[in-house]
mmCIF file of C-alpha atoms in Angstrom:
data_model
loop_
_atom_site.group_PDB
_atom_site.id
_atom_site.type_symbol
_atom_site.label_atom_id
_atom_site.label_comp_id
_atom_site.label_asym_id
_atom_site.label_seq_id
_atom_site.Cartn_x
_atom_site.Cartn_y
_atom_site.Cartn_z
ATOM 1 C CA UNK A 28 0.000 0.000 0.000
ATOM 2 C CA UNK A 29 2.925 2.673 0.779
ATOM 3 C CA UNK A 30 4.251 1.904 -2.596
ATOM 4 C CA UNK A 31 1.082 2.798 -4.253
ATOM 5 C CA UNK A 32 0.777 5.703 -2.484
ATOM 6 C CA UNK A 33 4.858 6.770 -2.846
ATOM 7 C CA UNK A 34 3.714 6.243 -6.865
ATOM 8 C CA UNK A 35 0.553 8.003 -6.642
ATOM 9 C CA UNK A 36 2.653 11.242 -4.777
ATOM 10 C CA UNK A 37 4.948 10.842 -7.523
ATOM 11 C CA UNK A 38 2.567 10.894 -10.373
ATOM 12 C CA UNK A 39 0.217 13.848 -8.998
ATOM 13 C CA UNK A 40 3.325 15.802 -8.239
ATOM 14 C CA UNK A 41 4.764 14.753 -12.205
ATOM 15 C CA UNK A 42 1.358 16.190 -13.124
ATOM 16 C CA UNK A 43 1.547 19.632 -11.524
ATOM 17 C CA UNK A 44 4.682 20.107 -12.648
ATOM 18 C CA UNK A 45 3.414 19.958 -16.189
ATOM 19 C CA UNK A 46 0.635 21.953 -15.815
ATOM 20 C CA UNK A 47 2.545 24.413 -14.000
ATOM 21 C CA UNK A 48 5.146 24.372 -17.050
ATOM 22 C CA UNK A 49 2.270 24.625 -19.538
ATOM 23 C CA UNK A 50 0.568 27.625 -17.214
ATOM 24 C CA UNK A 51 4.165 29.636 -17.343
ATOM 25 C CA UNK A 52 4.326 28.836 -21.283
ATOM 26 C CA UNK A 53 1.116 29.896 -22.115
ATOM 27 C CA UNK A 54 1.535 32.771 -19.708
ATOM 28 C CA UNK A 55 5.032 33.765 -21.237
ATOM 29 C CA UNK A 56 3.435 33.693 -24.966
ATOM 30 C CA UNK A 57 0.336 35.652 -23.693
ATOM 31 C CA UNK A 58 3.003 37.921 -22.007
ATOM 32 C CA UNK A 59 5.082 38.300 -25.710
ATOM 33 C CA UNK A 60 1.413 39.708 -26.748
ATOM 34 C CA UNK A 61 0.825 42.088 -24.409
ATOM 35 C CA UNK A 62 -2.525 39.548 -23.463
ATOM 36 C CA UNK A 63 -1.106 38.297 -20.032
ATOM 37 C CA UNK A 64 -4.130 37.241 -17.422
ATOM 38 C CA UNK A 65 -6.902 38.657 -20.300
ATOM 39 C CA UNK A 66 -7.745 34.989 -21.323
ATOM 40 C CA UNK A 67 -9.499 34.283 -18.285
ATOM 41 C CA UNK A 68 -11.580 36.221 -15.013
ATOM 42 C CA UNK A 69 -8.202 37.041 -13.733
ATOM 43 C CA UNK A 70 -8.849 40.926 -14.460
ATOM 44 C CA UNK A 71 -12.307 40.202 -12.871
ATOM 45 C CA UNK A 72 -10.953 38.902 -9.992
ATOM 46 C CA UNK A 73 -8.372 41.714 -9.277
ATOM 47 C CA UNK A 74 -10.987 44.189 -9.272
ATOM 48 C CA UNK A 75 -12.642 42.374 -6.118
ATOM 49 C CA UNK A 76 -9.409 41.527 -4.176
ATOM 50 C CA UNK A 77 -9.231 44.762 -2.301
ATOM 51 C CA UNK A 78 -13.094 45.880 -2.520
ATOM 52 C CA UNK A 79 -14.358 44.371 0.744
ATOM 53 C CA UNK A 80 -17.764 45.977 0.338
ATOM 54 C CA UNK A 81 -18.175 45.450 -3.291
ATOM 55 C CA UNK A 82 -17.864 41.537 -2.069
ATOM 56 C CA UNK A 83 -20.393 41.873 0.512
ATOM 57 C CA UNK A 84 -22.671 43.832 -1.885
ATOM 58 C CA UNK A 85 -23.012 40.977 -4.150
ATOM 59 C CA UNK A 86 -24.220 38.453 -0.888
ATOM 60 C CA UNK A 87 -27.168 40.988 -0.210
ATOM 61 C CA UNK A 88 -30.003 38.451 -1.728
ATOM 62 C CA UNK A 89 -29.974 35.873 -4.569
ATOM 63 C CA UNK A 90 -30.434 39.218 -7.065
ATOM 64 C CA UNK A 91 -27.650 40.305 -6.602
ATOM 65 C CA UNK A 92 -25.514 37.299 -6.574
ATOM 66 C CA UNK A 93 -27.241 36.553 -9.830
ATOM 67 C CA UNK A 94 -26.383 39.801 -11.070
ATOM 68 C CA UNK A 95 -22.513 39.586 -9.687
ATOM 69 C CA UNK A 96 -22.576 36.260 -11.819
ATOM 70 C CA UNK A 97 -23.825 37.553 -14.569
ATOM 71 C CA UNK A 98 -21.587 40.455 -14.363
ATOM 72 C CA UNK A 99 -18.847 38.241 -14.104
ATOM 73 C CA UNK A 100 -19.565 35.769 -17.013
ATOM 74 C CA UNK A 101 -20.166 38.932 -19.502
ATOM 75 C CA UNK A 102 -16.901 40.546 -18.189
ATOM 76 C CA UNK A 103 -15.079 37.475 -18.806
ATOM 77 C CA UNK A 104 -16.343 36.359 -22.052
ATOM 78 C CA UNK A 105 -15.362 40.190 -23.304
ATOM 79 C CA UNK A 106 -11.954 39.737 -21.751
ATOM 80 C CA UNK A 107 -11.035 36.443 -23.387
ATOM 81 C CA UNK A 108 -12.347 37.854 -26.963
ATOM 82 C CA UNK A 109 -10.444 40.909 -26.348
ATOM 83 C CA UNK A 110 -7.531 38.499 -26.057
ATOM 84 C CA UNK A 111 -8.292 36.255 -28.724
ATOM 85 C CA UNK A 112 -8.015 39.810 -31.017
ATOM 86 C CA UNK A 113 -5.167 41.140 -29.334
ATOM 87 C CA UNK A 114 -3.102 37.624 -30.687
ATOM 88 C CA UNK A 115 -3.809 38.271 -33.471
ATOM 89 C CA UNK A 116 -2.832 41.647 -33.894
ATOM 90 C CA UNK A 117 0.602 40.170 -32.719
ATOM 91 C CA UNK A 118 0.283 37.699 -35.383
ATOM 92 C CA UNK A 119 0.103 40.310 -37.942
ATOM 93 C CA UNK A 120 3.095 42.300 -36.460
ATOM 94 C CA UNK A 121 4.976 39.125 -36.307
ATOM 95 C CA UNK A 122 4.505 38.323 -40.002
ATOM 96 C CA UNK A 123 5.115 41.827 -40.777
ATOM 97 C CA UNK A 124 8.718 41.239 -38.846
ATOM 98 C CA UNK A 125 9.579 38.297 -40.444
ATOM 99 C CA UNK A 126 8.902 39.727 -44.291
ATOM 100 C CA UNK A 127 11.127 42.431 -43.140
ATOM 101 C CA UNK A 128 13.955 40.567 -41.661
ATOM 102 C CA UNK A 129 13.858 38.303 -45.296
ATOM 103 C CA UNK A 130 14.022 41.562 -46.981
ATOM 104 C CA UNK A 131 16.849 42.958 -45.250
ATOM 105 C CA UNK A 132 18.805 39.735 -45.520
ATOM 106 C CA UNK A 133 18.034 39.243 -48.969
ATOM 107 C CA UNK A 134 19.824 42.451 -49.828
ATOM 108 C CA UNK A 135 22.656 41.806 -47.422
ATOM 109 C CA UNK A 136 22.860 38.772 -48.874
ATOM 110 C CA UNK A 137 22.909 40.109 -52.695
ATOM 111 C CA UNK A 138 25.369 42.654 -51.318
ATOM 112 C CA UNK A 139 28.149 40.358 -49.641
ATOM 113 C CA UNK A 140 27.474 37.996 -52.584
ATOM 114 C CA UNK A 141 28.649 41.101 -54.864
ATOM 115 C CA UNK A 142 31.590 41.941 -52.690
ATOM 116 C CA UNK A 143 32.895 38.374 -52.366
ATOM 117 C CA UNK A 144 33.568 38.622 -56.671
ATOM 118 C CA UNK A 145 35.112 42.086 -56.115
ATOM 119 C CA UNK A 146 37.421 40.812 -53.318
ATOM 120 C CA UNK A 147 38.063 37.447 -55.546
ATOM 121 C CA UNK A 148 39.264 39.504 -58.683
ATOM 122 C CA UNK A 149 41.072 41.561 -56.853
ATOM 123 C CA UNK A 150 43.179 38.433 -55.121
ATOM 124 C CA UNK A 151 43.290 37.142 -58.279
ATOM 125 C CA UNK A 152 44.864 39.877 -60.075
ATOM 126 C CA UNK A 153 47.496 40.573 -57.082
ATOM 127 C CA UNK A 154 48.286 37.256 -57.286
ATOM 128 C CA UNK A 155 49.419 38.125 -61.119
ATOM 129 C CA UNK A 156 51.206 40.486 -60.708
ATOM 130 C CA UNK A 157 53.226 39.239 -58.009
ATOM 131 C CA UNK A 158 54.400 36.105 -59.853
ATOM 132 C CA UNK A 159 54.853 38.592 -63.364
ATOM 133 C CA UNK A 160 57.450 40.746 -61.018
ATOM 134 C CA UNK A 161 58.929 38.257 -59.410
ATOM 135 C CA UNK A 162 59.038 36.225 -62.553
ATOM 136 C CA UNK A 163 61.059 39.566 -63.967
ATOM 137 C CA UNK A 164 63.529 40.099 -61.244
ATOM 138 C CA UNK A 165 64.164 36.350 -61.241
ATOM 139 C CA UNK A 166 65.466 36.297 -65.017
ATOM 140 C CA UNK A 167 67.981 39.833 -64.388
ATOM 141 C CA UNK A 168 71.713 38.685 -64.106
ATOM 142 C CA UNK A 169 74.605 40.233 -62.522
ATOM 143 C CA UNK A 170 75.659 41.461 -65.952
ATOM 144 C CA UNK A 171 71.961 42.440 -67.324
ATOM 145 C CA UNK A 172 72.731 45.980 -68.830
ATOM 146 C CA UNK A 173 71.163 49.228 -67.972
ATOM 147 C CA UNK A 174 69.464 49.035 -71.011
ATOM 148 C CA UNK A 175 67.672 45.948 -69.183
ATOM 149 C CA UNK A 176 67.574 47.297 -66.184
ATOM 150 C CA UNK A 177 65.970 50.265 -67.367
ATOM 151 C CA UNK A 178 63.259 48.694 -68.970
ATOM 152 C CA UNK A 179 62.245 45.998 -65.924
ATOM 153 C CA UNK A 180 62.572 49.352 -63.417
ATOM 154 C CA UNK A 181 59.450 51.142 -65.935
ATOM 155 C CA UNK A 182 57.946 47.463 -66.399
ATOM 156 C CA UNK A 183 57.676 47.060 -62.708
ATOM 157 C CA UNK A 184 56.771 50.065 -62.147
ATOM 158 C CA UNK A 185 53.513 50.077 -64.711
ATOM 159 C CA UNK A 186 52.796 46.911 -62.699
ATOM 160 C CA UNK A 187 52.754 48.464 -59.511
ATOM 161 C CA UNK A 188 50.580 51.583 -60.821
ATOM 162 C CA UNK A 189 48.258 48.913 -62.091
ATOM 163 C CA UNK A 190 48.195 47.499 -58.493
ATOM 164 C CA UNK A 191 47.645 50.780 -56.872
ATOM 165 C CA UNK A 192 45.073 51.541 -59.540
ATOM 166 C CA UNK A 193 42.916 48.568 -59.293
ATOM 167 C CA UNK A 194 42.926 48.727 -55.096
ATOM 168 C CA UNK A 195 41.975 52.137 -55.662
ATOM 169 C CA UNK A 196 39.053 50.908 -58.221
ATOM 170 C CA UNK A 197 38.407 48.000 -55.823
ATOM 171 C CA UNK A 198 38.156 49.916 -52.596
ATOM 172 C CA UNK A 199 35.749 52.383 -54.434
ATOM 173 C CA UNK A 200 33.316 49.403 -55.794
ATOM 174 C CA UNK A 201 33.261 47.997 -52.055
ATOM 175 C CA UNK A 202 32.756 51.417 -50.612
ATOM 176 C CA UNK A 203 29.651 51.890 -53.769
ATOM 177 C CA UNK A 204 28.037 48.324 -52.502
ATOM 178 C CA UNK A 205 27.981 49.186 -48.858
ATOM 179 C CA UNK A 206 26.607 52.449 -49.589
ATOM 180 C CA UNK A 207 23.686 51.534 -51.973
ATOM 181 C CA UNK A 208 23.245 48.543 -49.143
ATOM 182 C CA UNK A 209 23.156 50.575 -46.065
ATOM 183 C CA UNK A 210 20.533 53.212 -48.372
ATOM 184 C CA UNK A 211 18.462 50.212 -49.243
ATOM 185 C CA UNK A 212 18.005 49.017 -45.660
ATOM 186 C CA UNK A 213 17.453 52.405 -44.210
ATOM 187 C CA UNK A 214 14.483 52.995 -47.126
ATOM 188 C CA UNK A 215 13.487 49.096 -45.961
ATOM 189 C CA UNK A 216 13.432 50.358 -42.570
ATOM 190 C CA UNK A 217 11.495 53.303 -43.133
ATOM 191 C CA UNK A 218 8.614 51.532 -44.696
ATOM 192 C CA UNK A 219 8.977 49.062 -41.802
ATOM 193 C CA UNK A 220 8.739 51.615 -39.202
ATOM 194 C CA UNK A 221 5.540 53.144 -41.111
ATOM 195 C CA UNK A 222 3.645 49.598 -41.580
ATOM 196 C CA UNK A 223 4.320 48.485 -37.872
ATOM 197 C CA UNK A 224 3.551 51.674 -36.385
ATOM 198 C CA UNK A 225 0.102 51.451 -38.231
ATOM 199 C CA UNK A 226 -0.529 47.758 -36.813
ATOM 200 C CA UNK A 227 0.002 49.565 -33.235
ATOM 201 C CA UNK A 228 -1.810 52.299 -33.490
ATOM 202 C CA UNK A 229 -4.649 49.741 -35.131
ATOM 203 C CA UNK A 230 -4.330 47.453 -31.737
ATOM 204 C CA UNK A 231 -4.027 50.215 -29.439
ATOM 205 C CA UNK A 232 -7.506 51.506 -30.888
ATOM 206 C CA UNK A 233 -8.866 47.930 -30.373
ATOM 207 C CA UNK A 234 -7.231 48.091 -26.758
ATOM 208 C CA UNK A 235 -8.707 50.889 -25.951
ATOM 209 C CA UNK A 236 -12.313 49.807 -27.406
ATOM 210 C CA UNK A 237 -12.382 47.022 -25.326
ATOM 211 C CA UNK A 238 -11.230 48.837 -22.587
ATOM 212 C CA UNK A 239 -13.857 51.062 -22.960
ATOM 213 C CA UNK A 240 -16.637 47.838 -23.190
ATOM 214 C CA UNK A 241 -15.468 47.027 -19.867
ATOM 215 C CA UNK A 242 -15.859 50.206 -18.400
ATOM 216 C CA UNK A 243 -19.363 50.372 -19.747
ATOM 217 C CA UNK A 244 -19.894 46.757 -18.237
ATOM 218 C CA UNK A 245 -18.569 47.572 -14.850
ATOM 219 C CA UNK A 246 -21.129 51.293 -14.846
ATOM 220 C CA UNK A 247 -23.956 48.732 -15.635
ATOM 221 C CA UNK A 248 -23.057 46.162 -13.055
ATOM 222 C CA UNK A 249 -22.864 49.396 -10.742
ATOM 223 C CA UNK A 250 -26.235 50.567 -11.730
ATOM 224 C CA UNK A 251 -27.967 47.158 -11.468
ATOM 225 C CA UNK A 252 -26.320 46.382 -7.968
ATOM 226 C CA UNK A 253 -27.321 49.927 -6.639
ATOM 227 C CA UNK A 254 -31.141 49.269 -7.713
ATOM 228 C CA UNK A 255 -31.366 45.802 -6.888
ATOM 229 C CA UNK A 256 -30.050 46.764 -3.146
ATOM 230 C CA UNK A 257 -32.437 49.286 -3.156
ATOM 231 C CA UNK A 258 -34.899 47.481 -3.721
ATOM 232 C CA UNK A 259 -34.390 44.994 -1.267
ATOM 233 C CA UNK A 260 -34.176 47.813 1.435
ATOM 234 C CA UNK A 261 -37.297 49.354 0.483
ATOM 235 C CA UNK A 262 -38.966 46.168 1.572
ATOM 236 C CA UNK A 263 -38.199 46.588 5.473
ATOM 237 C CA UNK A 264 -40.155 49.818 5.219
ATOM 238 C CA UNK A 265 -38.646 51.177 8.390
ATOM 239 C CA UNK A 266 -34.424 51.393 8.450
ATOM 240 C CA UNK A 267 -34.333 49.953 11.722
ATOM 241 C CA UNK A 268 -35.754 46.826 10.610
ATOM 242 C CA UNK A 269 -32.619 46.695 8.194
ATOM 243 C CA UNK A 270 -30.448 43.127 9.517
ATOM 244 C CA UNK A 271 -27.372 44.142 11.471
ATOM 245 C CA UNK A 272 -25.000 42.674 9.530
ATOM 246 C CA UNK A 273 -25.941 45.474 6.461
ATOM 247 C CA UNK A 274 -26.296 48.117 8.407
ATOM 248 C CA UNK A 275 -22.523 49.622 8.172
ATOM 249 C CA UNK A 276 -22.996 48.253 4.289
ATOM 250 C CA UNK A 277 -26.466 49.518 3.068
ATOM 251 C CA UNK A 278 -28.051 51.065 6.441
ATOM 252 C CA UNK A 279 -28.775 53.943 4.184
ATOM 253 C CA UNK A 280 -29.442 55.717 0.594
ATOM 254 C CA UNK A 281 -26.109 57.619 2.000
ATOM 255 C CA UNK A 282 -24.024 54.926 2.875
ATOM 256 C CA UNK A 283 -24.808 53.088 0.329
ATOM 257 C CA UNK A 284 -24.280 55.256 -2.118
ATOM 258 C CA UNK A 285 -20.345 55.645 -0.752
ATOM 259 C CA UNK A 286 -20.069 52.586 -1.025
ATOM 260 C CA UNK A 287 -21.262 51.590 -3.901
ATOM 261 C CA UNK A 288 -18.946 54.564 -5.689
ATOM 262 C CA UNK A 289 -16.561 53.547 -3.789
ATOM 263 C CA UNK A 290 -16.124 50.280 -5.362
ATOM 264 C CA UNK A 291 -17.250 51.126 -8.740
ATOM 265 C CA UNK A 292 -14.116 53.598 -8.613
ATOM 266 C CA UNK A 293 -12.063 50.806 -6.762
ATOM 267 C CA UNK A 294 -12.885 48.263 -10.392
ATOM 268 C CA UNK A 295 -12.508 51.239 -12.403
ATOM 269 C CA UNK A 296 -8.942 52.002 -11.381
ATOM 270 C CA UNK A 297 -8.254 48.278 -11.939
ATOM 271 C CA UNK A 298 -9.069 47.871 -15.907
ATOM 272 C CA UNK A 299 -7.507 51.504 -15.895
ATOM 273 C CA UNK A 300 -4.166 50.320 -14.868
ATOM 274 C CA UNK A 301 -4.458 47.533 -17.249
ATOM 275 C CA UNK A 302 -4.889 49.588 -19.722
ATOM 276 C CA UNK A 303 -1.949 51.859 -19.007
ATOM 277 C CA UNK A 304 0.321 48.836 -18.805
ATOM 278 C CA UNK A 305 -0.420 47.489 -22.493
ATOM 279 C CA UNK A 306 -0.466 50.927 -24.115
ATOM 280 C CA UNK A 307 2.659 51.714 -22.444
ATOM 281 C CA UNK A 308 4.415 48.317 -23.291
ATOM 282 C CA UNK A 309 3.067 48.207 -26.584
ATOM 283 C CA UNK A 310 4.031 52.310 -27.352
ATOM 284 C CA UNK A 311 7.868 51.281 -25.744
ATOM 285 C CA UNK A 312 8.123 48.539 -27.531
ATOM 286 C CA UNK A 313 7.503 50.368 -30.695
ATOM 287 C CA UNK A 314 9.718 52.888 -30.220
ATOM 288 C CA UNK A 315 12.725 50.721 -28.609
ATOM 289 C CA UNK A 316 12.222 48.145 -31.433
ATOM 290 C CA UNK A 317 12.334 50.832 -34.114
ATOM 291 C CA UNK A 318 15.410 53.158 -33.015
ATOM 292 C CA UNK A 319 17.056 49.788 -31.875
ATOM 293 C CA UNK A 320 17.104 49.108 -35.949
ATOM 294 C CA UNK A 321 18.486 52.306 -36.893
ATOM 295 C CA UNK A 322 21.086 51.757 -34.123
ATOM 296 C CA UNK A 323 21.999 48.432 -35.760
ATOM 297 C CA UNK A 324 22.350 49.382 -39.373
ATOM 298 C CA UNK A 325 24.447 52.244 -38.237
ATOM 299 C CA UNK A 326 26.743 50.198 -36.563
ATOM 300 C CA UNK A 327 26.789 47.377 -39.113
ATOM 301 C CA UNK A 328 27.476 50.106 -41.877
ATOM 302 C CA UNK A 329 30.558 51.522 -39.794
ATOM 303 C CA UNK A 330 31.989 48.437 -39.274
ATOM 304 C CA UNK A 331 31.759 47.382 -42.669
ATOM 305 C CA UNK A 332 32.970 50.819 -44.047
ATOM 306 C CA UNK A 333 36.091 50.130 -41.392
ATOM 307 C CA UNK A 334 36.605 46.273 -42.772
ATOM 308 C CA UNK A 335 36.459 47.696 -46.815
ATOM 309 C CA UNK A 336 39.408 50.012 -45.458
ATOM 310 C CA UNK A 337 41.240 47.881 -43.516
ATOM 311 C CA UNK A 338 41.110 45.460 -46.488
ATOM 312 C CA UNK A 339 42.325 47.843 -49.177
ATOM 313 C CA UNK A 340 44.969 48.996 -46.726
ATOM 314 C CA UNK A 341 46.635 45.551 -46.070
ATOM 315 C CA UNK A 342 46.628 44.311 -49.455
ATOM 316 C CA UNK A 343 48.422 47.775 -50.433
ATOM 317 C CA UNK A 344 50.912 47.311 -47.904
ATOM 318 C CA UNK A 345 51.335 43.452 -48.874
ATOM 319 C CA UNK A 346 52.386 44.983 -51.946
ATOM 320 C CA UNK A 347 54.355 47.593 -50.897
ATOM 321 C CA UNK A 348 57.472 45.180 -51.055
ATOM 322 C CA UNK A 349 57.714 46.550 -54.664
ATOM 323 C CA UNK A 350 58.983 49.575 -53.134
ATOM 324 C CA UNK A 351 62.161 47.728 -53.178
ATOM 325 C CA UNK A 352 62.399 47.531 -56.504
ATOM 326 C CA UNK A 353 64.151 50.897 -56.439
ATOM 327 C CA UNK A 354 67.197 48.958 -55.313
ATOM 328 C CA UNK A 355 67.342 48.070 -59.044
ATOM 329 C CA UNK A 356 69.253 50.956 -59.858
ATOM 330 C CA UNK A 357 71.781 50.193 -57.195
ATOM 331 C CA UNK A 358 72.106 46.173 -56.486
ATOM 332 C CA UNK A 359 69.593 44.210 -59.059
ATOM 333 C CA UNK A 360 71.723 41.007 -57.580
ATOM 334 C CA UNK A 361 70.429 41.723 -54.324
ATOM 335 C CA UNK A 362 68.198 38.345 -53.155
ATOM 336 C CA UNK A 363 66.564 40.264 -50.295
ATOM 337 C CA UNK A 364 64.455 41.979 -52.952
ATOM 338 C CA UNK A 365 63.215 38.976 -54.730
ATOM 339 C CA UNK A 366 62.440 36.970 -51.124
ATOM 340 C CA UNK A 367 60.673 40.102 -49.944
ATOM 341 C CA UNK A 368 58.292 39.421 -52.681
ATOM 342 C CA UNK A 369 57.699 35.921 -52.033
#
């Protein structure tokens, strides 16, 4: 029997464990949407927590338990539709995301693609004229003539023009692609920022017509509570026939009325402060999402404009070993020359 029970622990435990991971993934994905604790009476619930007489109101007779249960099915049911809407405004902005990030690495893509042939020739061609100059300098003699000499020293030296032209020519085509690239995201990100803000501004209205349903809900709840007390209290006739237990509640038109405002302003400040939290998440993400973009491409585009340099300046110093041709006129024997262009 222990071991049953030890396995029965052990299996109820297993299962809360799940349904508590489910209830933090659903709540994290609700969360992502801006929709946390809407797809249920949790926003119901909250606005009774703290409203002690609001509670007590509802217990006055069977009407107006009804009513509170009533009120509470209607205020739910709007809630979870509310939420079922609000995914699906983040389902839209998440599509609209995802054809953006495929458009901006499309043309990165295109881009690099473009650069990689650019960078390729360019190897290619140093490469060329590396082994032509070194196959030069390898075939002078100690006795080549200045005649020779003379003509290797300008043949070399149209190579190394060449070199310093097509680096040039090279750094300029890199420095051409990045520029239309980083102009072609920033136009990509404009119409990004223009479609996305629309989808906010297009849930935020929703938001703040639903928002405005349960306000409307709650001030007929409050009406409907108010008269159905009423009319229970009109009943005793006299208000010292009122029960004890309602008098500090309802003893009175006057104290009822407080307290009746008091908790319709109690619930009000509730699905205000809802309210405020989504527009204000919803409005800062926006904005952080959007300059966090610009931020990016600026930064990419730097770094990129940094690495085209960088490049351009390494390969020209690689080749800068030809400045040692000038020892032609003075030692064209000299083997340092010829290693240094190995």
């Amino acid at each position: 029997r222990s071991l049953n029970t030890l396995e029965d622990t052990e299996a109820k435990e297993k299962e809360e464990l799940n349904a508590q991971q489910k209830y933090e993934e659903k709540l994290a994905f609700l969360t992502t949407a801006y929709m946390e604790h809407l797809d249920g009476d949790y926003l119901f619930q909250q606005m009774f927590a703290d409203d002690k007489e609001g509670k007590e109101l509802t217990t006055v007779n069977e009407d107006t338990q009804t009513a509170y249960e009533e009120y509470e099915k209607s205020f739910t049911v709007l809630c979870q539709e509310f939420c079922e809407t609000g995914l699906k405004d983040h389902e839209r902005r998440t599509n609209e995301i995802n054809l953006f990030t495929t458009a901006v690495n499309k043309g990165k893509k295109e881009s690099q693609d473009q650069g990689r042939v650019i960078v390729s020739d360019m190897i290619k061609r140093k490469t060329e004229i590396l082994e032509t100059v070194k196959h030069m300098l390898n075939k002078l003699g100690d006795d080549a003539d200045n005649t020779i000499l003379e003509e290797t020293t300008q043949r070399v030296q149209q190579l190394s023009d060449d070199f310093s032209d097509m680096i040039t020519d090279g750094w300029t085509n890199l420095m051409s692609l990045e520029m239309d690239l980083h102009e072609q995201v920033q136009d990509i990100n404009e119409v990004f920022r223009i479609n996305i803000s629309d989808m906010v501004e297009f849930s935020l209205t929703n938001a703040r017509g639903y928002f405005s349903q349960l306000r409307n809900r709650e001030a007929e709840y409050n009406d409907t509570i108010n008269g159905l007390v009423l009319y229970y209290l009109s009943g005793f006739g006299d208000d010292s026939k009122i029960p004890k237990h309602l008098v500090t509640l309802c003893g009175d038109k006057d104290i009822l009325s407080f307290n009746i405002a008091n908790s319709h302003e109690k619930h009000l400040q509730v699905i205000d402060a809802r309210e405020d939290v989504l527009v204000n998440r919803l409005k800062s993400w926006l904005e952080e999402y959007t300059e966090q973009l610009i931020k990016d491409e600026n930064e990419r585009n730097n770094r990129q404009i940094l690495e085209i340099s960088h490049f351009a300046d390494s390969q020209q110093k690689e080749f800068s070993s030809l400045q040692l041709l000038e020892q032609l006129y003075i030692n064209i024997s000299d083997t340092e020359m010829i290693e240094a262009l190995d």
